[in-house]
Amino acid sequence: MATFQVVTEQHGELNCWRISSDHAELLIAQQGAQILSYQRVGQPPLLWLSDQAIFRQGKSVRAGVPVCWPWFGNLQRNPQAVQAMYRGEQAPAHGLARARDWQLLGIEEAGDRLRIEFELPEAQGDLPGWPHDVELKLVVELGEDLQLNLTSRNMGNTPVTISQALHSYFAVSDVRQVRVEGVEGLGYIETLADWEQRQQQGPLGFAGETDRIYLAPPQTLSIVDPHWERRITLTSSGSRSAVIWNPWTERAKELPDMADDGWQRMLCIETANVWNDLVELKPGGSSSLGVRIGCEMI
Ligand code: TA6
């Protein structure tokens, strides 16, 4: 039987929980219900927390798994149906959920797993500029691996259209030495070349700034990291798009919460619903986006 320990901690302005089990340790912030770090006993971190992270209210931390919702990225780059949902000015990047306080509904043991449930009550009509009624919950399960499930349920009587992502920052030994498998042959949108559609040849390696939307990826993608002798696997559900991002040298220098060489130690693979992979929630309808993060030694 696994044993779990939960301790509350303050990081800068943010309330957090540090959760330890026999296998792993997890740090979660109340703001954004954001996982900040995840590390298995005896291994380097699996999820990356920036050395220069800023723990401030109203600002998503450069770490772990920010929840992008009810739109992904620049709202103007989203389909009209997603843009039309927002009535405010100056839409923040990656939506509204990642920089607001969520409510912890409960932490309970379920067999060998610990189940942590959060809700964003403001999504039911109180988000600035977004006057819709959606019950938004994130369930995090810590066991042998880590599972996240984000569920949106339309409680209103008009349809709601969203894009979203679990914007996961993975820790790697050196991004120049790793490869992503599972993307071979996929079509992708190259956002750095005027959103041109291209086709991936072979696995993805990294030799420059990367910011791509992969279309119709398989359920499982993996990061092979020969130096750390491990393969991280991401098994997604409810998603037909994946974003892969690394800022590389110049973009990293522009980010105040990332060390100039921080790009070497991280890689984002984001389980998503973006581009033409939208989520349309009919009145009473619900939809879940999930990812299971596993790891095996190679
Ligand atoms: O997911 C990729 C991306 O949209 C990039 O374009 C990059 O800007 C990144 O997310 C980080 O965005 P943020 O708003 O957290 O700085």
mmCIF file of C-alpha atoms and ligand atoms in Angstrom:
data_model
loop_
_atom_site.group_PDB
_atom_site.id
_atom_site.type_symbol
_atom_site.label_atom_id
_atom_site.label_comp_id
_atom_site.label_asym_id
_atom_site.label_seq_id
_atom_site.Cartn_x
_atom_site.Cartn_y
_atom_site.Cartn_z
ATOM 1 C CA MET A 1 0.000 0.000 0.000
ATOM 2 C CA ALA A 2 1.439 3.391 -0.985
ATOM 3 C CA THR A 3 1.742 6.124 1.618
ATOM 4 C CA PHE A 4 1.323 9.794 0.813
ATOM 5 C CA GLN A 5 2.301 12.958 2.596
ATOM 6 C CA VAL A 6 0.821 16.373 1.855
ATOM 7 C CA VAL A 7 2.469 19.587 3.071
ATOM 8 C CA THR A 8 1.350 23.147 2.314
ATOM 9 C CA GLU A 9 4.069 25.564 1.195
ATOM 10 C CA GLN A 10 4.280 29.167 0.105
ATOM 11 C CA HIS A 11 6.369 29.974 -2.961
ATOM 12 C CA GLY A 12 6.561 33.737 -3.391
ATOM 13 C CA GLU A 13 2.917 34.847 -3.619
ATOM 14 C CA LEU A 14 1.564 31.385 -4.411
ATOM 15 C CA ASN A 15 -0.051 28.779 -2.163
ATOM 16 C CA CYS A 16 1.248 25.338 -3.034
ATOM 17 C CA TRP A 17 1.034 21.724 -1.954
ATOM 18 C CA ARG A 18 4.011 19.410 -1.911
ATOM 19 C CA ILE A 19 2.842 15.821 -2.197
ATOM 20 C CA SER A 20 5.204 12.930 -1.618
ATOM 21 C CA SER A 21 4.671 9.224 -2.140
ATOM 22 C CA ASP A 22 7.071 6.265 -1.966
ATOM 23 C CA HIS A 23 7.659 6.744 -5.704
ATOM 24 C CA ALA A 24 7.559 10.445 -6.456
ATOM 25 C CA GLU A 25 7.162 14.045 -5.401
ATOM 26 C CA LEU A 26 4.781 16.581 -6.833
ATOM 27 C CA LEU A 27 4.496 20.326 -6.259
ATOM 28 C CA ILE A 28 1.179 21.967 -7.203
ATOM 29 C CA ALA A 29 0.156 25.613 -7.012
ATOM 30 C CA GLN A 30 -3.377 26.742 -6.252
ATOM 31 C CA GLN A 31 -3.022 29.342 -8.986
ATOM 32 C CA GLY A 32 -3.885 27.657 -12.249
ATOM 33 C CA ALA A 33 -4.091 24.279 -10.445
ATOM 34 C CA GLN A 34 -0.642 24.224 -11.940
ATOM 35 C CA ILE A 35 1.708 21.331 -11.418
ATOM 36 C CA LEU A 36 5.062 23.017 -10.866
ATOM 37 C CA SER A 37 7.313 20.004 -10.590
ATOM 38 C CA TYR A 38 7.224 16.244 -10.675
ATOM 39 C CA GLN A 39 10.131 14.032 -9.834
ATOM 40 C CA ARG A 40 10.455 10.311 -9.310
ATOM 41 C CA VAL A 41 12.615 9.055 -6.480
ATOM 42 C CA GLY A 42 16.204 8.524 -7.664
ATOM 43 C CA GLN A 43 15.692 10.249 -11.029
ATOM 44 C CA PRO A 44 16.156 13.726 -12.458
ATOM 45 C CA PRO A 45 12.874 15.714 -12.598
ATOM 46 C CA LEU A 46 10.337 14.629 -15.202
ATOM 47 C CA LEU A 47 8.625 17.996 -15.368
ATOM 48 C CA TRP A 48 10.769 21.101 -15.574
ATOM 49 C CA LEU A 49 10.652 24.054 -13.209
ATOM 50 C CA SER A 50 12.580 27.064 -14.479
ATOM 51 C CA ASP A 51 15.540 28.164 -12.299
ATOM 52 C CA GLN A 52 14.253 31.710 -12.732
ATOM 53 C CA ALA A 53 10.571 30.985 -12.206
ATOM 54 C CA ILE A 54 8.521 33.897 -10.869
ATOM 55 C CA PHE A 55 5.913 32.970 -8.261
ATOM 56 C CA ARG A 56 3.540 35.876 -8.577
ATOM 57 C CA GLN A 57 -0.242 36.189 -8.529
ATOM 58 C CA GLY A 58 -1.752 36.742 -11.948
ATOM 59 C CA LYS A 59 1.258 35.301 -13.770
ATOM 60 C CA SER A 60 1.585 31.694 -14.835
ATOM 61 C CA VAL A 61 4.791 30.046 -13.602
ATOM 62 C CA ARG A 62 7.279 28.872 -16.245
ATOM 63 C CA ALA A 63 7.101 25.261 -15.125
ATOM 64 C CA GLY A 64 5.271 21.974 -15.011
ATOM 65 C CA VAL A 65 1.841 21.998 -16.598
ATOM 66 C CA PRO A 66 0.051 25.326 -17.085
ATOM 67 C CA VAL A 67 -3.571 24.783 -18.109
ATOM 68 C CA CYS A 68 -4.362 26.829 -21.230
ATOM 69 C CA TRP A 69 -8.133 27.395 -21.330
ATOM 70 C CA PRO A 70 -10.612 28.523 -22.829
ATOM 71 C CA TRP A 71 -8.247 29.307 -25.676
ATOM 72 C CA PHE A 72 -4.728 28.359 -26.600
ATOM 73 C CA GLY A 73 -1.954 30.817 -27.512
ATOM 74 C CA ASN A 74 -2.814 34.066 -29.217
ATOM 75 C CA LEU A 75 -6.615 34.349 -29.347
ATOM 76 C CA GLN A 76 -6.352 36.057 -32.766
ATOM 77 C CA ARG A 77 -4.814 32.883 -34.168
ATOM 78 C CA ASN A 78 -7.792 30.825 -33.040
ATOM 79 C CA PRO A 79 -10.791 29.990 -35.220
ATOM 80 C CA GLN A 80 -13.565 32.571 -35.231
ATOM 81 C CA ALA A 81 -15.819 30.364 -33.092
ATOM 82 C CA VAL A 82 -13.290 30.533 -30.225
ATOM 83 C CA GLN A 83 -12.603 34.256 -30.675
ATOM 84 C CA ALA A 84 -16.330 35.034 -30.597
ATOM 85 C CA MET A 85 -16.626 33.629 -27.071
ATOM 86 C CA TYR A 86 -14.437 36.425 -25.651
ATOM 87 C CA ARG A 87 -15.939 39.887 -25.086
ATOM 88 C CA GLY A 88 -13.039 41.537 -23.265
ATOM 89 C CA GLU A 89 -10.159 43.638 -24.524
ATOM 90 C CA GLN A 90 -6.539 42.513 -24.765
ATOM 91 C CA ALA A 91 -6.967 38.762 -24.587
ATOM 92 C CA PRO A 92 -4.137 37.266 -22.517
ATOM 93 C CA ALA A 93 -2.044 34.557 -24.172
ATOM 94 C CA HIS A 94 -3.188 31.004 -23.439
ATOM 95 C CA GLY A 95 -6.543 31.979 -21.984
ATOM 96 C CA LEU A 96 -7.718 32.866 -18.511
ATOM 97 C CA ALA A 97 -7.428 29.752 -16.363
ATOM 98 C CA ARG A 98 -3.692 29.518 -15.808
ATOM 99 C CA ALA A 99 -3.329 32.718 -13.819
ATOM 100 C CA ARG A 100 -6.373 32.468 -11.554
ATOM 101 C CA ASP A 101 -6.883 30.694 -8.271
ATOM 102 C CA TRP A 102 -8.568 27.334 -8.453
ATOM 103 C CA GLN A 103 -10.317 25.652 -5.566
ATOM 104 C CA LEU A 104 -8.972 22.429 -4.145
ATOM 105 C CA LEU A 105 -11.997 20.127 -3.901
ATOM 106 C CA GLY A 106 -10.210 17.225 -2.284
ATOM 107 C CA ILE A 107 -7.219 14.982 -1.914
ATOM 108 C CA GLU A 108 -8.024 11.324 -1.404
ATOM 109 C CA GLU A 109 -6.317 7.983 -1.647
ATOM 110 C CA ALA A 110 -7.766 5.588 -4.187
ATOM 111 C CA GLY A 111 -5.898 2.314 -3.911
ATOM 112 C CA ASP A 112 -2.284 2.941 -4.814
ATOM 113 C CA ARG A 113 -3.020 6.361 -6.257
ATOM 114 C CA LEU A 114 -3.598 9.773 -4.795
ATOM 115 C CA ARG A 115 -6.413 11.704 -6.429
ATOM 116 C CA ILE A 116 -6.331 15.497 -6.272
ATOM 117 C CA GLU A 117 -9.319 17.385 -7.613
ATOM 118 C CA PHE A 118 -9.497 21.087 -8.465
ATOM 119 C CA GLU A 119 -12.211 23.325 -9.836
ATOM 120 C CA LEU A 120 -12.177 26.819 -11.301
ATOM 121 C CA PRO A 121 -15.491 28.212 -9.970
ATOM 122 C CA GLU A 122 -15.046 31.469 -11.926
ATOM 123 C CA ALA A 123 -15.529 29.547 -15.178
ATOM 124 C CA GLN A 124 -19.231 29.493 -14.301
ATOM 125 C CA GLY A 125 -19.904 33.039 -15.456
ATOM 126 C CA ASP A 126 -17.271 35.027 -13.560
ATOM 127 C CA LEU A 127 -14.240 35.065 -15.822
ATOM 128 C CA PRO A 128 -13.465 38.595 -17.073
ATOM 129 C CA GLY A 129 -14.684 38.995 -20.644
ATOM 130 C CA TRP A 130 -15.835 35.405 -20.947
ATOM 131 C CA PRO A 131 -19.542 35.286 -19.977
ATOM 132 C CA HIS A 132 -20.236 31.544 -20.230
ATOM 133 C CA ASP A 133 -21.184 28.903 -17.714
ATOM 134 C CA VAL A 134 -18.780 25.985 -17.797
ATOM 135 C CA GLU A 135 -17.895 23.689 -14.921
ATOM 136 C CA LEU A 136 -14.134 23.227 -15.223
ATOM 137 C CA LYS A 137 -12.347 20.548 -13.224
ATOM 138 C CA LEU A 138 -8.832 19.208 -13.201
ATOM 139 C CA VAL A 139 -8.127 15.817 -11.680
ATOM 140 C CA VAL A 140 -4.512 14.904 -10.983
ATOM 141 C CA GLU A 141 -3.697 11.307 -10.084
ATOM 142 C CA LEU A 142 -0.346 10.383 -8.655
ATOM 143 C CA GLY A 143 0.574 6.709 -8.686
ATOM 144 C CA GLU A 144 3.251 4.801 -10.575
ATOM 145 C CA ASP A 145 2.805 7.529 -13.167
ATOM 146 C CA LEU A 146 1.092 10.907 -13.305
ATOM 147 C CA GLN A 147 -2.309 11.417 -14.889
ATOM 148 C CA LEU A 148 -4.095 14.684 -15.590
ATOM 149 C CA ASN A 149 -7.670 15.089 -16.739
ATOM 150 C CA LEU A 150 -9.273 18.412 -17.559
ATOM 151 C CA THR A 151 -13.051 18.274 -17.910
ATOM 152 C CA SER A 152 -15.281 21.057 -19.205
ATOM 153 C CA ARG A 153 -19.049 20.741 -18.816
ATOM 154 C CA ASN A 154 -21.341 23.325 -20.383
ATOM 155 C CA MET A 155 -23.900 24.263 -17.712
ATOM 156 C CA GLY A 156 -25.434 27.034 -19.797
ATOM 157 C CA ASN A 157 -28.046 26.900 -22.526
ATOM 158 C CA THR A 158 -25.968 28.092 -25.486
ATOM 159 C CA PRO A 159 -23.061 26.250 -27.167
ATOM 160 C CA VAL A 160 -19.509 27.107 -26.106
ATOM 161 C CA THR A 161 -16.410 26.591 -28.256
ATOM 162 C CA ILE A 162 -12.941 26.380 -26.763
ATOM 163 C CA SER A 163 -9.359 25.486 -27.565
ATOM 164 C CA GLN A 164 -7.102 24.250 -24.771
ATOM 165 C CA ALA A 165 -3.854 22.584 -23.805
ATOM 166 C CA LEU A 166 -2.015 20.899 -20.987
ATOM 167 C CA HIS A 167 1.131 22.913 -21.718
ATOM 168 C CA SER A 168 3.606 20.398 -20.280
ATOM 169 C CA TYR A 169 7.254 21.377 -19.751
ATOM 170 C CA PHE A 170 9.416 18.235 -19.674
ATOM 171 C CA ALA A 171 12.888 18.148 -18.161
ATOM 172 C CA VAL A 172 15.589 16.794 -20.460
ATOM 173 C CA SER A 173 19.362 16.336 -20.123
ATOM 174 C CA ASP A 174 20.035 18.505 -23.197
ATOM 175 C CA VAL A 175 17.351 19.210 -25.790
ATOM 176 C CA ARG A 176 19.982 18.951 -28.558
ATOM 177 C CA GLN A 177 20.488 15.294 -27.640
ATOM 178 C CA VAL A 178 16.877 14.110 -27.400
ATOM 179 C CA ARG A 179 14.313 13.072 -29.974
ATOM 180 C CA VAL A 180 10.543 12.905 -30.043
ATOM 181 C CA GLU A 181 9.115 9.685 -31.418
ATOM 182 C CA GLY A 182 5.571 9.217 -32.672
ATOM 183 C CA VAL A 183 5.503 12.278 -34.935
ATOM 184 C CA GLU A 184 7.047 10.539 -37.964
ATOM 185 C CA GLY A 185 5.078 11.301 -41.135
ATOM 186 C CA LEU A 186 2.602 13.661 -39.448
ATOM 187 C CA GLY A 187 1.419 16.903 -40.950
ATOM 188 C CA TYR A 188 2.255 19.933 -38.850
ATOM 189 C CA ILE A 189 1.776 23.693 -38.823
ATOM 190 C CA GLU A 190 5.093 25.543 -38.717
ATOM 191 C CA THR A 191 4.080 28.613 -36.740
ATOM 192 C CA LEU A 192 7.562 30.108 -37.249
ATOM 193 C CA ALA A 193 7.121 30.122 -41.057
ATOM 194 C CA ASP A 194 3.824 31.936 -41.403
ATOM 195 C CA TRP A 195 1.833 28.913 -40.225
ATOM 196 C CA GLU A 196 2.730 26.907 -43.298
ATOM 197 C CA GLN A 197 1.614 23.276 -43.340
ATOM 198 C CA ARG A 198 4.479 20.780 -43.641
ATOM 199 C CA GLN A 199 5.174 17.108 -43.170
ATOM 200 C CA GLN A 200 7.487 15.607 -40.583
ATOM 201 C CA GLN A 201 10.223 13.311 -41.856
ATOM 202 C CA GLY A 202 11.416 10.807 -39.232
ATOM 203 C CA PRO A 203 11.492 11.506 -35.485
ATOM 204 C CA LEU A 204 11.872 15.112 -34.341
ATOM 205 C CA GLY A 205 15.287 16.317 -33.192
ATOM 206 C CA PHE A 206 16.120 19.874 -32.110
ATOM 207 C CA ALA A 207 18.592 22.240 -33.761
ATOM 208 C CA GLY A 208 16.811 25.590 -33.464
ATOM 209 C CA GLU A 209 13.708 27.363 -32.220
ATOM 210 C CA THR A 210 10.712 25.048 -32.571
ATOM 211 C CA ASP A 211 7.024 25.929 -32.314
ATOM 212 C CA ARG A 212 4.793 23.523 -34.184
ATOM 213 C CA ILE A 213 1.283 22.165 -34.079
ATOM 214 C CA TYR A 214 1.268 18.483 -34.996
ATOM 215 C CA LEU A 215 -1.982 17.287 -36.519
ATOM 216 C CA ALA A 216 -3.676 14.009 -35.660
ATOM 217 C CA PRO A 217 -0.818 12.581 -33.583
ATOM 218 C CA PRO A 218 -0.996 9.011 -32.327
ATOM 219 C CA GLN A 219 -2.197 8.462 -28.760
ATOM 220 C CA THR A 220 1.367 8.033 -27.484
ATOM 221 C CA LEU A 221 4.354 10.306 -28.103
ATOM 222 C CA SER A 222 7.680 9.803 -26.399
ATOM 223 C CA ILE A 223 10.806 11.735 -25.565
ATOM 224 C CA VAL A 224 13.911 9.591 -25.849
ATOM 225 C CA ASP A 225 16.735 10.974 -23.721
ATOM 226 C CA PRO A 226 19.850 8.804 -24.187
ATOM 227 C CA HIS A 227 21.999 10.741 -21.714
ATOM 228 C CA TRP A 228 19.528 10.312 -18.867
ATOM 229 C CA GLU A 229 18.814 6.808 -20.200
ATOM 230 C CA ARG A 230 15.086 7.215 -20.165
ATOM 231 C CA ARG A 231 12.027 7.435 -22.313
ATOM 232 C CA ILE A 232 9.198 9.689 -21.177
ATOM 233 C CA THR A 233 5.850 8.631 -22.601
ATOM 234 C CA LEU A 234 2.813 10.845 -22.973
ATOM 235 C CA THR A 235 -0.423 9.018 -23.541
ATOM 236 C CA SER A 236 -3.151 11.451 -24.470
ATOM 237 C CA SER A 237 -6.921 11.283 -24.606
ATOM 238 C CA GLY A 238 -9.480 13.693 -26.030
ATOM 239 C CA SER A 239 -6.861 15.361 -28.226
ATOM 240 C CA ARG A 240 -6.172 15.445 -31.957
ATOM 241 C CA SER A 241 -3.327 17.964 -31.895
ATOM 242 C CA ALA A 242 -0.026 18.367 -30.061
ATOM 243 C CA VAL A 243 2.146 21.444 -29.765
ATOM 244 C CA ILE A 244 5.910 21.052 -29.530
ATOM 245 C CA TRP A 245 7.900 24.074 -28.364
ATOM 246 C CA ASN A 246 11.439 25.029 -27.515
ATOM 247 C CA PRO A 247 12.414 28.721 -27.512
ATOM 248 C CA TRP A 248 16.143 28.133 -28.214
ATOM 249 C CA THR A 249 18.733 30.874 -27.689
ATOM 250 C CA GLU A 250 17.218 34.193 -28.719
ATOM 251 C CA ARG A 251 13.637 33.693 -27.537
ATOM 252 C CA ALA A 252 14.889 32.350 -24.189
ATOM 253 C CA LYS A 253 16.818 35.583 -23.629
ATOM 254 C CA GLU A 254 13.557 37.514 -24.030
ATOM 255 C CA LEU A 255 11.802 35.488 -21.326
ATOM 256 C CA PRO A 256 12.405 37.050 -17.902
ATOM 257 C CA ASP A 257 11.561 33.819 -16.105
ATOM 258 C CA MET A 258 13.970 31.588 -18.007
ATOM 259 C CA ALA A 259 17.769 31.497 -17.695
ATOM 260 C CA ASP A 260 19.557 32.331 -20.950
ATOM 261 C CA ASP A 261 20.576 28.689 -21.265
ATOM 262 C CA GLY A 262 17.325 27.338 -19.752
ATOM 263 C CA TRP A 263 16.104 26.212 -23.174
ATOM 264 C CA GLN A 264 18.700 23.424 -23.125
ATOM 265 C CA ARG A 265 17.014 21.646 -20.229
ATOM 266 C CA MET A 266 13.348 21.774 -21.267
ATOM 267 C CA LEU A 267 10.999 20.721 -23.986
ATOM 268 C CA CYS A 268 7.267 21.355 -24.197
ATOM 269 C CA ILE A 269 4.948 18.754 -25.629
ATOM 270 C CA GLU A 270 1.431 19.961 -25.125
ATOM 271 C CA THR A 271 -1.564 17.683 -25.243
ATOM 272 C CA ALA A 272 -4.011 19.968 -26.935
ATOM 273 C CA ASN A 273 -7.139 20.846 -28.827
ATOM 274 C CA VAL A 274 -5.891 23.584 -31.143
ATOM 275 C CA TRP A 275 -6.055 24.776 -34.749
ATOM 276 C CA ASN A 276 -9.013 22.938 -36.337
ATOM 277 C CA ASP A 277 -9.192 20.494 -33.428
ATOM 278 C CA LEU A 278 -11.732 22.527 -31.477
ATOM 279 C CA VAL A 279 -14.007 21.511 -28.647
ATOM 280 C CA GLU A 280 -17.661 22.377 -29.095
ATOM 281 C CA LEU A 281 -19.653 22.005 -25.927
ATOM 282 C CA LYS A 282 -23.359 21.758 -26.488
ATOM 283 C CA PRO A 283 -25.630 22.785 -23.595
ATOM 284 C CA GLY A 284 -25.226 20.033 -20.998
ATOM 285 C CA GLY A 285 -22.329 18.511 -22.952
ATOM 286 C CA SER A 286 -18.900 17.765 -21.573
ATOM 287 C CA SER A 287 -15.450 16.986 -22.865
ATOM 288 C CA SER A 288 -12.209 15.767 -21.264
ATOM 289 C CA LEU A 289 -8.610 16.284 -22.240
ATOM 290 C CA GLY A 290 -6.111 13.995 -20.566
ATOM 291 C CA VAL A 291 -2.502 12.963 -20.476
ATOM 292 C CA ARG A 292 -0.716 10.168 -18.647
ATOM 293 C CA ILE A 293 2.970 10.805 -18.139
ATOM 294 C CA GLY A 294 5.038 7.682 -17.737
ATOM 295 C CA CYS A 295 8.723 6.933 -17.836
ATOM 296 C CA GLU A 296 10.906 3.902 -18.483
ATOM 297 C CA MET A 297 14.651 3.497 -18.243
ATOM 298 C CA ILE A 298 16.402 2.565 -21.500
HETATM 299 O O1 TA6 B 1 2.955 26.497 -26.840
HETATM 300 C C1 TA6 B 1 3.877 27.238 -27.502
HETATM 301 C C2 TA6 B 1 3.691 28.683 -27.160
HETATM 302 O O2 TA6 B 1 2.425 29.126 -27.574
HETATM 303 C C3 TA6 B 1 4.842 29.441 -27.784
HETATM 304 O O3 TA6 B 1 4.462 30.173 -28.916
HETATM 305 C C4 TA6 B 1 5.432 30.220 -26.651
HETATM 306 O O4 TA6 B 1 5.234 31.544 -26.668
HETATM 307 C C5 TA6 B 1 4.945 29.458 -25.435
HETATM 308 O O5 TA6 B 1 3.730 28.873 -25.762
HETATM 309 C C6 TA6 B 1 4.948 30.123 -24.083
HETATM 310 O O6 TA6 B 1 3.952 31.055 -23.922
HETATM 311 P P1 TA6 B 1 3.884 31.941 -22.604
HETATM 312 O O7 TA6 B 1 2.679 32.821 -22.780
HETATM 313 O O8 TA6 B 1 3.741 30.996 -21.447
HETATM 314 O O9 TA6 B 1 5.198 32.693 -22.535
#
